[in-house]
Amino acid sequence: MAVASTPMPSAGPHVKDFGAPFDDSDADVVLRSSDGADFRVYRVILVKASPFFRDMFSMPQPPPAPLTKNSLETEKPGDHSGLPVISVSEDSHTLAALLTLCYPFAEEPVFTSIEAVAAVLAAAKKYDMGRAFKYAAHIFARDPLLTNHPAKAYGIACRYRLEEQSRVAARACLKKPLSLETLDGDMVFIDGQPLHRLWKYHRKCGEEASSLALDFSWVTRRNGEIWSWGTGERCCGATAVTVANNEEWLARTWWKSYMDLAAVKLKQEPCGATVTVHEILVPSFASSKCARCNTVITESLLAFSRCFAQEIERRVDQVRLEIDY
């Protein structure tokens, strides 16, 4: 990092002023991003936000040239009338978000990608901006990016030892199979040990979720009555199953077919949504060849799938991701 003071080096043809809110005429230092955007900022804010800058500014600096009204009115982009210019390695988007986290009354930055979050967290660590780091992590924790891009988010959260974000992202990873093929380019964001922990967590959740489709001891009556799929009528080749309180029900074939398919799918995608999608429901609807069953199958299976999904989420809640921080 270089600090320039009067006389200033040539700004070059691509330097531009970033603009509001980093364009105050009475600012006393300029930060120049790697892509040539100049940010007029205040030393006092940088000093309060960052021990890194506090130490930098504690070193003797050449006095800046005096500012005049005329010099400000005729100033061109990149010409700051003798203000110290500090060139940094962050681009303008990262620097703007970082400074916004430090400035009072500034609007909260909006992250458009996981990479943008990672860049701001890295910069906050680099400049020892503890409050900005915590603020960025807090925004990250409630940003849709965390669950929309869970594998990337998990890797970033682990890298910066963010426990809450790591757990939320790992949970969101359960919505898809976990393999080299599904991770693809996201693997570059996840180090070896965190990847192994994620794989173990995903596998354990898969075992717990799929077990619910094989052991029916969690299934209870619906509003005090046996579910219509287990009413004991011997049609569609009903199969005897044991449910809660050791009750014996006769489950209709289409329900058993649904549960068998769920057991397979939940191994790969251990979350409640897996058992409520058309991909798993439609084959069960189509498997019914009984006129009596056709009158109850849609309502009964849809209602049961919602209860099933809730139980899956409850069971997966009990599985803990191993974290060493």
PDB file of C-alpha atoms in Angstrom:
ATOM      1  CA  MET A   1       0.000   0.000   0.000  1.00  0.00           C
ATOM      2  CA  ALA A   2       1.378   3.389  -0.955  1.00  0.00           C
ATOM      3  CA  VAL A   3       0.659   6.816   0.489  1.00  0.00           C
ATOM      4  CA  ALA A   4       1.092   9.795  -1.805  1.00  0.00           C
ATOM      5  CA  SER A   5       1.150  13.445  -0.763  1.00  0.00           C
ATOM      6  CA  THR A   6       1.980  16.712  -2.443  1.00  0.00           C
ATOM      7  CA  PRO A   7       3.201  16.758  -5.142  1.00  0.00           C
ATOM      8  CA  MET A   8       0.741  14.067  -6.284  1.00  0.00           C
ATOM      9  CA  PRO A   9       1.629  11.525  -8.944  1.00  0.00           C
ATOM     10  CA  SER A  10      -0.302  11.640 -12.170  1.00  0.00           C
ATOM     11  CA  ALA A  11      -3.768  10.206 -11.666  1.00  0.00           C
ATOM     12  CA  GLY A  12      -3.857   8.650 -15.094  1.00  0.00           C
ATOM     13  CA  PRO A  13      -6.681   8.734 -17.626  1.00  0.00           C
ATOM     14  CA  HIS A  14      -8.893   6.164 -15.890  1.00  0.00           C
ATOM     15  CA  VAL A  15      -9.117   7.673 -12.398  1.00  0.00           C
ATOM     16  CA  LYS A  16     -12.591   8.882 -11.448  1.00  0.00           C
ATOM     17  CA  ASP A  17     -14.327  10.157  -8.356  1.00  0.00           C
ATOM     18  CA  PHE A  18     -16.601   7.551  -6.799  1.00  0.00           C
ATOM     19  CA  GLY A  19     -19.179  10.127  -5.756  1.00  0.00           C
ATOM     20  CA  ALA A  20     -21.619  10.341  -2.866  1.00  0.00           C
ATOM     21  CA  PRO A  21     -21.381   9.745  -0.022  1.00  0.00           C
ATOM     22  CA  PHE A  22     -17.597   9.750  -0.400  1.00  0.00           C
ATOM     23  CA  ASP A  23     -17.201  13.125  -2.094  1.00  0.00           C
ATOM     24  CA  ASP A  24     -17.169  15.633   0.774  1.00  0.00           C
ATOM     25  CA  SER A  25     -15.122  18.717  -0.034  1.00  0.00           C
ATOM     26  CA  ASP A  26     -13.711  18.895   3.502  1.00  0.00           C
ATOM     27  CA  ALA A  27     -12.476  15.291   3.552  1.00  0.00           C
ATOM     28  CA  ASP A  28      -8.809  15.041   4.444  1.00  0.00           C
ATOM     29  CA  VAL A  29      -7.623  11.842   2.742  1.00  0.00           C
ATOM     30  CA  VAL A  30      -8.367   9.933  -0.459  1.00  0.00           C
ATOM     31  CA  LEU A  31      -8.587   6.170  -0.846  1.00  0.00           C
ATOM     32  CA  ARG A  32      -8.041   5.022  -4.431  1.00  0.00           C
ATOM     33  CA  SER A  33      -9.459   1.633  -5.408  1.00  0.00           C
ATOM     34  CA  SER A  34      -7.730  -0.845  -7.683  1.00  0.00           C
ATOM     35  CA  ASP A  35     -10.071   0.078 -10.538  1.00  0.00           C
ATOM     36  CA  GLY A  36      -9.293   3.780 -10.252  1.00  0.00           C
ATOM     37  CA  ALA A  37     -12.139   5.194  -8.156  1.00  0.00           C
ATOM     38  CA  ASP A  38     -11.269   7.884  -5.616  1.00  0.00           C
ATOM     39  CA  PHE A  39     -13.057   8.035  -2.264  1.00  0.00           C
ATOM     40  CA  ARG A  40     -12.813  11.261  -0.249  1.00  0.00           C
ATOM     41  CA  VAL A  41     -12.928  10.166   3.380  1.00  0.00           C
ATOM     42  CA  TYR A  42     -12.079  11.383   6.858  1.00  0.00           C
ATOM     43  CA  ARG A  43      -9.024  10.220   8.730  1.00  0.00           C
ATOM     44  CA  VAL A  44     -10.867  10.290  12.041  1.00  0.00           C
ATOM     45  CA  ILE A  45     -13.398   7.726  10.780  1.00  0.00           C
ATOM     46  CA  LEU A  46     -10.677   5.454   9.431  1.00  0.00           C
ATOM     47  CA  VAL A  47      -8.702   5.772  12.675  1.00  0.00           C
ATOM     48  CA  LYS A  48     -11.735   4.913  14.809  1.00  0.00           C
ATOM     49  CA  ALA A  49     -12.710   2.004  12.563  1.00  0.00           C
ATOM     50  CA  SER A  50      -9.288   0.488  11.957  1.00  0.00           C
ATOM     51  CA  PRO A  51      -6.137   0.054  14.060  1.00  0.00           C
ATOM     52  CA  PHE A  52      -4.399  -0.516  10.720  1.00  0.00           C
ATOM     53  CA  PHE A  53      -5.140   3.030   9.573  1.00  0.00           C
ATOM     54  CA  ARG A  54      -4.585   4.410  13.063  1.00  0.00           C
ATOM     55  CA  ASP A  55      -1.035   3.104  12.987  1.00  0.00           C
ATOM     56  CA  MET A  56      -0.530   4.349   9.434  1.00  0.00           C
ATOM     57  CA  PHE A  57      -1.642   7.876  10.257  1.00  0.00           C
ATOM     58  CA  SER A  58       0.446   7.939  13.427  1.00  0.00           C
ATOM     59  CA  MET A  59       3.546   7.919  11.232  1.00  0.00           C
ATOM     60  CA  PRO A  60       4.937  11.334  10.233  1.00  0.00           C
ATOM     61  CA  GLN A  61       3.359  12.588   6.999  1.00  0.00           C
ATOM     62  CA  PRO A  62       4.361  15.517   4.762  1.00  0.00           C
ATOM     63  CA  PRO A  63       1.952  18.435   5.239  1.00  0.00           C
ATOM     64  CA  PRO A  64      -0.713  18.711   2.513  1.00  0.00           C
ATOM     65  CA  ALA A  65      -0.889  21.735   0.274  1.00  0.00           C
ATOM     66  CA  PRO A  66      -3.406  24.341   1.483  1.00  0.00           C
ATOM     67  CA  LEU A  67      -6.893  24.061   0.002  1.00  0.00           C
ATOM     68  CA  THR A  68      -8.555  27.074  -1.555  1.00  0.00           C
ATOM     69  CA  LYS A  69     -12.051  27.648  -2.835  1.00  0.00           C
ATOM     70  CA  ASN A  70     -10.677  28.099  -6.328  1.00  0.00           C
ATOM     71  CA  SER A  71      -8.757  24.814  -6.228  1.00  0.00           C
ATOM     72  CA  LEU A  72     -11.893  22.904  -5.228  1.00  0.00           C
ATOM     73  CA  GLU A  73     -14.009  24.526  -7.941  1.00  0.00           C
ATOM     74  CA  THR A  74     -11.507  23.697 -10.686  1.00  0.00           C
ATOM     75  CA  GLU A  75     -10.583  20.269  -9.382  1.00  0.00           C
ATOM     76  CA  LYS A  76     -10.713  17.418 -11.882  1.00  0.00           C
ATOM     77  CA  PRO A  77     -11.173  13.678 -11.167  1.00  0.00           C
ATOM     78  CA  GLY A  78      -7.967  12.352  -9.654  1.00  0.00           C
ATOM     79  CA  ASP A  79      -6.751  15.851  -8.707  1.00  0.00           C
ATOM     80  CA  HIS A  80      -7.331  16.396  -4.998  1.00  0.00           C
ATOM     81  CA  SER A  81      -5.315  19.540  -4.369  1.00  0.00           C
ATOM     82  CA  GLY A  82      -2.605  17.902  -2.346  1.00  0.00           C
ATOM     83  CA  LEU A  83      -4.692  15.510  -0.235  1.00  0.00           C
ATOM     84  CA  PRO A  84      -2.864  12.302   0.658  1.00  0.00           C
ATOM     85  CA  VAL A  85      -3.890   9.481  -1.678  1.00  0.00           C
ATOM     86  CA  ILE A  86      -3.776   5.903  -0.422  1.00  0.00           C
ATOM     87  CA  SER A  87      -3.958   3.254  -3.124  1.00  0.00           C
ATOM     88  CA  VAL A  88      -5.582   0.010  -1.993  1.00  0.00           C
ATOM     89  CA  SER A  89      -5.950  -3.384  -3.653  1.00  0.00           C
ATOM     90  CA  GLU A  90      -9.756  -3.584  -3.270  1.00  0.00           C
ATOM     91  CA  ASP A  91     -12.020  -2.646  -6.173  1.00  0.00           C
ATOM     92  CA  SER A  92     -14.532   0.189  -5.896  1.00  0.00           C
ATOM     93  CA  HIS A  93     -17.516  -2.061  -5.090  1.00  0.00           C
ATOM     94  CA  THR A  94     -15.690  -3.712  -2.204  1.00  0.00           C
ATOM     95  CA  LEU A  95     -14.252  -0.455  -0.914  1.00  0.00           C
ATOM     96  CA  ALA A  96     -17.630   1.289  -1.061  1.00  0.00           C
ATOM     97  CA  ALA A  97     -19.301  -1.503   0.918  1.00  0.00           C
ATOM     98  CA  LEU A  98     -16.470  -1.569   3.454  1.00  0.00           C
ATOM     99  CA  LEU A  99     -16.533   2.188   4.025  1.00  0.00           C
ATOM    100  CA  THR A 100     -20.322   2.155   4.243  1.00  0.00           C
ATOM    101  CA  LEU A 101     -20.022  -0.285   7.139  1.00  0.00           C
ATOM    102  CA  CYS A 102     -17.715   2.191   8.894  1.00  0.00           C
ATOM    103  CA  TYR A 103     -19.561   5.428   8.224  1.00  0.00           C
ATOM    104  CA  PRO A 104     -22.283   6.646  10.601  1.00  0.00           C
ATOM    105  CA  PHE A 105     -25.745   7.120   9.094  1.00  0.00           C
ATOM    106  CA  ALA A 106     -24.737   5.337   5.871  1.00  0.00           C
ATOM    107  CA  GLU A 107     -27.229   2.991   4.238  1.00  0.00           C
ATOM    108  CA  GLU A 108     -26.633  -0.708   4.637  1.00  0.00           C
ATOM    109  CA  PRO A 109     -24.709  -2.170   1.690  1.00  0.00           C
ATOM    110  CA  VAL A 110     -26.451  -4.648  -0.588  1.00  0.00           C
ATOM    111  CA  PHE A 111     -24.450  -7.699  -1.606  1.00  0.00           C
ATOM    112  CA  THR A 112     -25.132  -9.066  -5.077  1.00  0.00           C
ATOM    113  CA  SER A 113     -22.971 -12.177  -4.890  1.00  0.00           C
ATOM    114  CA  ILE A 114     -21.215 -14.487  -2.462  1.00  0.00           C
ATOM    115  CA  GLU A 115     -17.937 -13.274  -3.934  1.00  0.00           C
ATOM    116  CA  ALA A 116     -18.850  -9.714  -2.936  1.00  0.00           C
ATOM    117  CA  VAL A 117     -19.520 -10.817   0.640  1.00  0.00           C
ATOM    118  CA  ALA A 118     -16.212 -12.670   0.748  1.00  0.00           C
ATOM    119  CA  ALA A 119     -14.316  -9.653  -0.581  1.00  0.00           C
ATOM    120  CA  VAL A 120     -15.743  -7.336   2.093  1.00  0.00           C
ATOM    121  CA  LEU A 121     -15.088  -9.825   4.897  1.00  0.00           C
ATOM    122  CA  ALA A 122     -11.517 -10.253   3.646  1.00  0.00           C
ATOM    123  CA  ALA A 123     -10.963  -6.498   3.487  1.00  0.00           C
ATOM    124  CA  ALA A 124     -12.410  -5.981   6.969  1.00  0.00           C
ATOM    125  CA  LYS A 125     -10.016  -8.614   8.304  1.00  0.00           C
ATOM    126  CA  LYS A 126      -7.100  -7.142   6.388  1.00  0.00           C
ATOM    127  CA  TYR A 127      -7.606  -3.654   7.816  1.00  0.00           C
ATOM    128  CA  ASP A 128      -8.565  -4.961  11.264  1.00  0.00           C
ATOM    129  CA  MET A 129     -12.013  -3.377  11.084  1.00  0.00           C
ATOM    130  CA  GLY A 130     -13.691  -5.423  13.791  1.00  0.00           C
ATOM    131  CA  ARG A 131     -17.020  -3.611  13.829  1.00  0.00           C
ATOM    132  CA  ALA A 132     -17.279  -3.606  10.040  1.00  0.00           C
ATOM    133  CA  PHE A 133     -16.505  -7.332   9.990  1.00  0.00           C
ATOM    134  CA  LYS A 134     -19.248  -8.086  12.527  1.00  0.00           C
ATOM    135  CA  TYR A 135     -21.704  -5.877  10.662  1.00  0.00           C
ATOM    136  CA  ALA A 136     -20.929  -7.576   7.338  1.00  0.00           C
ATOM    137  CA  ALA A 137     -21.289 -11.000   8.967  1.00  0.00           C
ATOM    138  CA  HIS A 138     -24.641  -9.931  10.437  1.00  0.00           C
ATOM    139  CA  ILE A 139     -25.912  -8.836   7.025  1.00  0.00           C
ATOM    140  CA  PHE A 140     -24.619 -12.082   5.538  1.00  0.00           C
ATOM    141  CA  ALA A 141     -26.558 -14.098   8.138  1.00  0.00           C
ATOM    142  CA  ARG A 142     -29.913 -12.785   6.900  1.00  0.00           C
ATOM    143  CA  ASP A 143     -29.098 -12.342   3.226  1.00  0.00           C
ATOM    144  CA  PRO A 144     -30.893 -14.662   0.743  1.00  0.00           C
ATOM    145  CA  LEU A 145     -27.473 -15.394  -0.760  1.00  0.00           C
ATOM    146  CA  LEU A 146     -26.771 -17.573   2.260  1.00  0.00           C
ATOM    147  CA  THR A 147     -29.470 -20.077   1.334  1.00  0.00           C
ATOM    148  CA  ASN A 148     -29.637 -19.476  -2.422  1.00  0.00           C
ATOM    149  CA  HIS A 149     -25.959 -20.370  -2.839  1.00  0.00           C
ATOM    150  CA  PRO A 150     -25.415 -22.549   0.227  1.00  0.00           C
ATOM    151  CA  ALA A 151     -22.232 -24.403  -0.729  1.00  0.00           C
ATOM    152  CA  LYS A 152     -20.345 -21.196  -1.526  1.00  0.00           C
ATOM    153  CA  ALA A 153     -21.801 -19.524   1.544  1.00  0.00           C
ATOM    154  CA  TYR A 154     -20.809 -22.454   3.737  1.00  0.00           C
ATOM    155  CA  GLY A 155     -17.224 -22.281   2.510  1.00  0.00           C
ATOM    156  CA  ILE A 156     -16.994 -18.532   3.139  1.00  0.00           C
ATOM    157  CA  ALA A 157     -18.618 -18.841   6.568  1.00  0.00           C
ATOM    158  CA  CYS A 158     -16.172 -21.568   7.588  1.00  0.00           C
ATOM    159  CA  ARG A 159     -13.217 -19.588   6.278  1.00  0.00           C
ATOM    160  CA  TYR A 160     -14.115 -16.665   8.540  1.00  0.00           C
ATOM    161  CA  ARG A 161     -15.273 -18.862  11.438  1.00  0.00           C
ATOM    162  CA  LEU A 162     -18.888 -17.690  11.375  1.00  0.00           C
ATOM    163  CA  GLU A 163     -20.748 -20.403  13.261  1.00  0.00           C
ATOM    164  CA  GLU A 164     -24.349 -19.289  12.736  1.00  0.00           C
ATOM    165  CA  GLN A 165     -23.825 -18.715   9.026  1.00  0.00           C
ATOM    166  CA  SER A 166     -22.026 -22.057   8.670  1.00  0.00           C
ATOM    167  CA  ARG A 167     -24.950 -23.923  10.211  1.00  0.00           C
ATOM    168  CA  VAL A 168     -27.592 -22.106   8.173  1.00  0.00           C
ATOM    169  CA  ALA A 169     -25.707 -22.692   4.924  1.00  0.00           C
ATOM    170  CA  ALA A 170     -25.051 -26.354   5.735  1.00  0.00           C
ATOM    171  CA  ARG A 171     -28.752 -26.845   6.434  1.00  0.00           C
ATOM    172  CA  ALA A 172     -29.609 -25.260   3.081  1.00  0.00           C
ATOM    173  CA  CYS A 173     -27.210 -27.702   1.387  1.00  0.00           C
ATOM    174  CA  LEU A 174     -29.617 -30.504   2.331  1.00  0.00           C
ATOM    175  CA  LYS A 175     -31.963 -29.429  -0.455  1.00  0.00           C
ATOM    176  CA  LYS A 176     -29.680 -31.005  -3.051  1.00  0.00           C
ATOM    177  CA  PRO A 177     -27.566 -34.146  -3.301  1.00  0.00           C
ATOM    178  CA  LEU A 178     -23.995 -33.569  -2.149  1.00  0.00           C
ATOM    179  CA  SER A 179     -21.413 -34.850  -4.604  1.00  0.00           C
ATOM    180  CA  LEU A 180     -18.472 -33.693  -6.675  1.00  0.00           C
ATOM    181  CA  GLU A 181     -20.858 -33.200  -9.582  1.00  0.00           C
ATOM    182  CA  THR A 182     -23.365 -31.064  -7.686  1.00  0.00           C
ATOM    183  CA  LEU A 183     -20.680 -28.984  -5.969  1.00  0.00           C
ATOM    184  CA  ASP A 184     -18.748 -28.427  -9.194  1.00  0.00           C
ATOM    185  CA  GLY A 185     -17.159 -24.954  -9.122  1.00  0.00           C
ATOM    186  CA  ASP A 186     -18.330 -24.274  -5.572  1.00  0.00           C
ATOM    187  CA  MET A 187     -15.634 -26.604  -4.274  1.00  0.00           C
ATOM    188  CA  VAL A 188     -13.006 -23.884  -4.655  1.00  0.00           C
ATOM    189  CA  PHE A 189     -14.723 -22.022  -1.820  1.00  0.00           C
ATOM    190  CA  ILE A 190     -14.598 -24.938   0.641  1.00  0.00           C
ATOM    191  CA  ASP A 191     -11.417 -26.130   2.329  1.00  0.00           C
ATOM    192  CA  GLY A 192     -10.778 -29.817   2.973  1.00  0.00           C
ATOM    193  CA  GLN A 193     -11.845 -30.188   6.609  1.00  0.00           C
ATOM    194  CA  PRO A 194     -15.028 -28.105   6.301  1.00  0.00           C
ATOM    195  CA  LEU A 195     -15.955 -30.108   3.189  1.00  0.00           C
ATOM    196  CA  HIS A 196     -15.505 -33.366   5.093  1.00  0.00           C
ATOM    197  CA  ARG A 197     -17.646 -32.063   7.960  1.00  0.00           C
ATOM    198  CA  LEU A 198     -20.345 -30.996   5.502  1.00  0.00           C
ATOM    199  CA  TRP A 199     -20.311 -34.418   3.860  1.00  0.00           C
ATOM    200  CA  LYS A 200     -20.662 -36.171   7.249  1.00  0.00           C
ATOM    201  CA  TYR A 201     -23.499 -33.840   8.247  1.00  0.00           C
ATOM    202  CA  HIS A 202     -25.336 -34.364   4.964  1.00  0.00           C
ATOM    203  CA  ARG A 203     -24.966 -38.143   5.222  1.00  0.00           C
ATOM    204  CA  LYS A 204     -26.198 -38.232   8.841  1.00  0.00           C
ATOM    205  CA  CYS A 205     -29.204 -36.075   7.972  1.00  0.00           C
ATOM    206  CA  GLY A 206     -29.940 -38.401   5.057  1.00  0.00           C
ATOM    207  CA  GLU A 207     -29.893 -41.415   7.348  1.00  0.00           C
ATOM    208  CA  GLU A 208     -32.179 -39.763   9.893  1.00  0.00           C
ATOM    209  CA  ALA A 209     -34.650 -38.474   7.320  1.00  0.00           C
ATOM    210  CA  SER A 210     -34.868 -41.677   5.298  1.00  0.00           C
ATOM    211  CA  SER A 211     -35.407 -43.737   8.448  1.00  0.00           C
ATOM    212  CA  LEU A 212     -38.748 -41.979   8.891  1.00  0.00           C
ATOM    213  CA  ALA A 213     -39.944 -43.553   5.642  1.00  0.00           C
ATOM    214  CA  LEU A 214     -39.084 -47.036   6.922  1.00  0.00           C
ATOM    215  CA  ASP A 215     -40.011 -46.863  10.612  1.00  0.00           C
ATOM    216  CA  PHE A 216     -43.532 -45.509  11.106  1.00  0.00           C
ATOM    217  CA  SER A 217     -43.515 -45.280  14.894  1.00  0.00           C
ATOM    218  CA  TRP A 218     -43.755 -41.480  14.610  1.00  0.00           C
ATOM    219  CA  VAL A 219     -47.055 -41.628  12.659  1.00  0.00           C
ATOM    220  CA  THR A 220     -50.065 -40.706  14.779  1.00  0.00           C
ATOM    221  CA  ARG A 221     -53.778 -40.473  14.143  1.00  0.00           C
ATOM    222  CA  ARG A 222     -55.222 -37.520  12.273  1.00  0.00           C
ATOM    223  CA  ASN A 223     -57.682 -35.617  14.451  1.00  0.00           C
ATOM    224  CA  GLY A 224     -58.183 -38.772  16.481  1.00  0.00           C
ATOM    225  CA  GLU A 225     -58.935 -40.921  13.441  1.00  0.00           C
ATOM    226  CA  ILE A 226     -56.830 -43.354  11.434  1.00  0.00           C
ATOM    227  CA  TRP A 227     -55.536 -41.792   8.235  1.00  0.00           C
ATOM    228  CA  SER A 228     -57.629 -42.837   5.225  1.00  0.00           C
ATOM    229  CA  TRP A 229     -54.590 -44.547   3.692  1.00  0.00           C
ATOM    230  CA  GLY A 230     -54.432 -46.868   6.716  1.00  0.00           C
ATOM    231  CA  THR A 231     -58.088 -47.486   7.450  1.00  0.00           C
ATOM    232  CA  GLY A 232     -57.791 -51.268   7.363  1.00  0.00           C
ATOM    233  CA  GLU A 233     -59.811 -51.813   4.219  1.00  0.00           C
ATOM    234  CA  ARG A 234     -58.263 -54.644   2.266  1.00  0.00           C
ATOM    235  CA  CYS A 235     -57.984 -53.035  -1.121  1.00  0.00           C
ATOM    236  CA  CYS A 236     -55.040 -52.301  -3.379  1.00  0.00           C
ATOM    237  CA  GLY A 237     -53.100 -55.040  -1.645  1.00  0.00           C
ATOM    238  CA  ALA A 238     -52.956 -53.284   1.724  1.00  0.00           C
ATOM    239  CA  THR A 239     -49.848 -53.934   3.864  1.00  0.00           C
ATOM    240  CA  ALA A 240     -49.785 -54.153   7.655  1.00  0.00           C
ATOM    241  CA  VAL A 241     -47.673 -51.432   9.299  1.00  0.00           C
ATOM    242  CA  THR A 242     -46.965 -50.530  12.921  1.00  0.00           C
ATOM    243  CA  VAL A 243     -47.409 -46.876  13.841  1.00  0.00           C
ATOM    244  CA  ALA A 244     -47.301 -44.873  17.078  1.00  0.00           C
ATOM    245  CA  ASN A 245     -48.554 -46.542  20.253  1.00  0.00           C
ATOM    246  CA  ASN A 246     -47.960 -49.932  18.573  1.00  0.00           C
ATOM    247  CA  GLU A 247     -51.160 -49.647  16.574  1.00  0.00           C
ATOM    248  CA  GLU A 248     -51.446 -51.942  13.565  1.00  0.00           C
ATOM    249  CA  TRP A 249     -52.826 -50.303  10.428  1.00  0.00           C
ATOM    250  CA  LEU A 250     -53.368 -51.622   6.930  1.00  0.00           C
ATOM    251  CA  ALA A 251     -51.552 -49.227   4.619  1.00  0.00           C
ATOM    252  CA  ARG A 252     -52.738 -49.003   1.045  1.00  0.00           C
ATOM    253  CA  THR A 253     -50.246 -49.840  -1.665  1.00  0.00           C
ATOM    254  CA  TRP A 254     -50.007 -46.313  -3.092  1.00  0.00           C
ATOM    255  CA  TRP A 255     -49.057 -44.932   0.335  1.00  0.00           C
ATOM    256  CA  LYS A 256     -46.406 -47.623   0.803  1.00  0.00           C
ATOM    257  CA  SER A 257     -45.102 -46.860  -2.684  1.00  0.00           C
ATOM    258  CA  TYR A 258     -44.854 -43.189  -1.728  1.00  0.00           C
ATOM    259  CA  MET A 259     -42.900 -43.994   1.432  1.00  0.00           C
ATOM    260  CA  ASP A 260     -40.523 -46.352  -0.386  1.00  0.00           C
ATOM    261  CA  LEU A 261     -39.728 -43.650  -2.935  1.00  0.00           C
ATOM    262  CA  ALA A 262     -39.339 -41.096  -0.138  1.00  0.00           C
ATOM    263  CA  ALA A 263     -36.799 -43.318   1.621  1.00  0.00           C
ATOM    264  CA  VAL A 264     -34.590 -43.273  -1.472  1.00  0.00           C
ATOM    265  CA  LYS A 265     -34.965 -39.555  -2.192  1.00  0.00           C
ATOM    266  CA  LEU A 266     -34.383 -38.496   1.409  1.00  0.00           C
ATOM    267  CA  LYS A 267     -30.983 -40.161   1.417  1.00  0.00           C
ATOM    268  CA  GLN A 268     -29.934 -37.666  -1.235  1.00  0.00           C
ATOM    269  CA  GLU A 269     -32.032 -34.636  -0.281  1.00  0.00           C
ATOM    270  CA  PRO A 270     -32.820 -34.844   3.445  1.00  0.00           C
ATOM    271  CA  CYS A 271     -35.262 -31.994   3.876  1.00  0.00           C
ATOM    272  CA  GLY A 272     -39.008 -31.611   4.240  1.00  0.00           C
ATOM    273  CA  ALA A 273     -39.526 -30.181   0.770  1.00  0.00           C
ATOM    274  CA  THR A 274     -38.337 -33.450  -0.769  1.00  0.00           C
ATOM    275  CA  VAL A 275     -41.543 -35.292   0.150  1.00  0.00           C
ATOM    276  CA  THR A 276     -43.993 -32.590  -0.950  1.00  0.00           C
ATOM    277  CA  VAL A 277     -42.954 -32.082  -4.580  1.00  0.00           C
ATOM    278  CA  HIS A 278     -44.762 -33.434  -7.640  1.00  0.00           C
ATOM    279  CA  GLU A 279     -41.783 -35.605  -8.530  1.00  0.00           C
ATOM    280  CA  ILE A 280     -42.523 -37.877  -5.590  1.00  0.00           C
ATOM    281  CA  LEU A 281     -46.292 -37.416  -5.262  1.00  0.00           C
ATOM    282  CA  VAL A 282     -47.386 -37.959  -8.866  1.00  0.00           C
ATOM    283  CA  PRO A 283     -46.050 -41.545  -9.183  1.00  0.00           C
ATOM    284  CA  SER A 284     -48.061 -42.475  -6.092  1.00  0.00           C
ATOM    285  CA  PHE A 285     -51.214 -40.882  -7.483  1.00  0.00           C
ATOM    286  CA  ALA A 286     -50.714 -42.780 -10.727  1.00  0.00           C
ATOM    287  CA  SER A 287     -50.141 -46.094  -8.956  1.00  0.00           C
ATOM    288  CA  SER A 288     -53.680 -46.243  -7.584  1.00  0.00           C
ATOM    289  CA  LYS A 289     -55.933 -48.514  -9.663  1.00  0.00           C
ATOM    290  CA  CYS A 290     -58.743 -48.715  -7.125  1.00  0.00           C
ATOM    291  CA  ALA A 291     -61.903 -46.621  -7.538  1.00  0.00           C
ATOM    292  CA  ARG A 292     -62.342 -46.435  -3.764  1.00  0.00           C
ATOM    293  CA  CYS A 293     -58.776 -45.218  -3.240  1.00  0.00           C
ATOM    294  CA  ASN A 294     -59.077 -42.649  -6.014  1.00  0.00           C
ATOM    295  CA  THR A 295     -61.669 -40.773  -3.959  1.00  0.00           C
ATOM    296  CA  VAL A 296     -59.264 -40.173  -1.064  1.00  0.00           C
ATOM    297  CA  ILE A 297     -55.735 -40.418  -2.414  1.00  0.00           C
ATOM    298  CA  THR A 298     -55.180 -36.771  -3.383  1.00  0.00           C
ATOM    299  CA  GLU A 299     -56.348 -35.112  -0.176  1.00  0.00           C
ATOM    300  CA  SER A 300     -54.963 -37.837   2.061  1.00  0.00           C
ATOM    301  CA  LEU A 301     -51.490 -37.963   0.539  1.00  0.00           C
ATOM    302  CA  LEU A 302     -51.111 -34.186   0.270  1.00  0.00           C
ATOM    303  CA  ALA A 303     -52.105 -33.732   3.910  1.00  0.00           C
ATOM    304  CA  PHE A 304     -49.848 -36.562   5.041  1.00  0.00           C
ATOM    305  CA  SER A 305     -46.902 -35.237   3.025  1.00  0.00           C
ATOM    306  CA  ARG A 306     -47.102 -31.953   4.931  1.00  0.00           C
ATOM    307  CA  CYS A 307     -47.035 -33.764   8.274  1.00  0.00           C
ATOM    308  CA  PHE A 308     -44.211 -35.935   6.992  1.00  0.00           C
ATOM    309  CA  ALA A 309     -42.228 -32.844   5.963  1.00  0.00           C
ATOM    310  CA  GLN A 310     -42.635 -31.324   9.426  1.00  0.00           C
ATOM    311  CA  GLU A 311     -41.371 -34.501  11.072  1.00  0.00           C
ATOM    312  CA  ILE A 312     -38.373 -34.589   8.733  1.00  0.00           C
ATOM    313  CA  GLU A 313     -37.467 -31.015   9.648  1.00  0.00           C
ATOM    314  CA  ARG A 314     -37.857 -31.806  13.335  1.00  0.00           C
ATOM    315  CA  ARG A 315     -35.628 -34.865  13.075  1.00  0.00           C
ATOM    316  CA  VAL A 316     -32.966 -33.086  11.009  1.00  0.00           C
ATOM    317  CA  ASP A 317     -32.953 -30.264  13.572  1.00  0.00           C
ATOM    318  CA  GLN A 318     -31.462 -32.758  16.009  1.00  0.00           C
ATOM    319  CA  VAL A 319     -28.425 -33.435  13.807  1.00  0.00           C
ATOM    320  CA  ARG A 320     -25.552 -31.101  14.635  1.00  0.00           C
ATOM    321  CA  LEU A 321     -22.906 -29.961  12.211  1.00  0.00           C
ATOM    322  CA  GLU A 322     -19.442 -30.535  13.656  1.00  0.00           C
ATOM    323  CA  ILE A 323     -17.667 -27.193  14.047  1.00  0.00           C
ATOM    324  CA  ASP A 324     -14.282 -26.581  15.647  1.00  0.00           C
ATOM    325  CA  TYR A 325     -14.688 -22.859  16.275  1.00  0.00           C
TER     326      TYR A 325
END
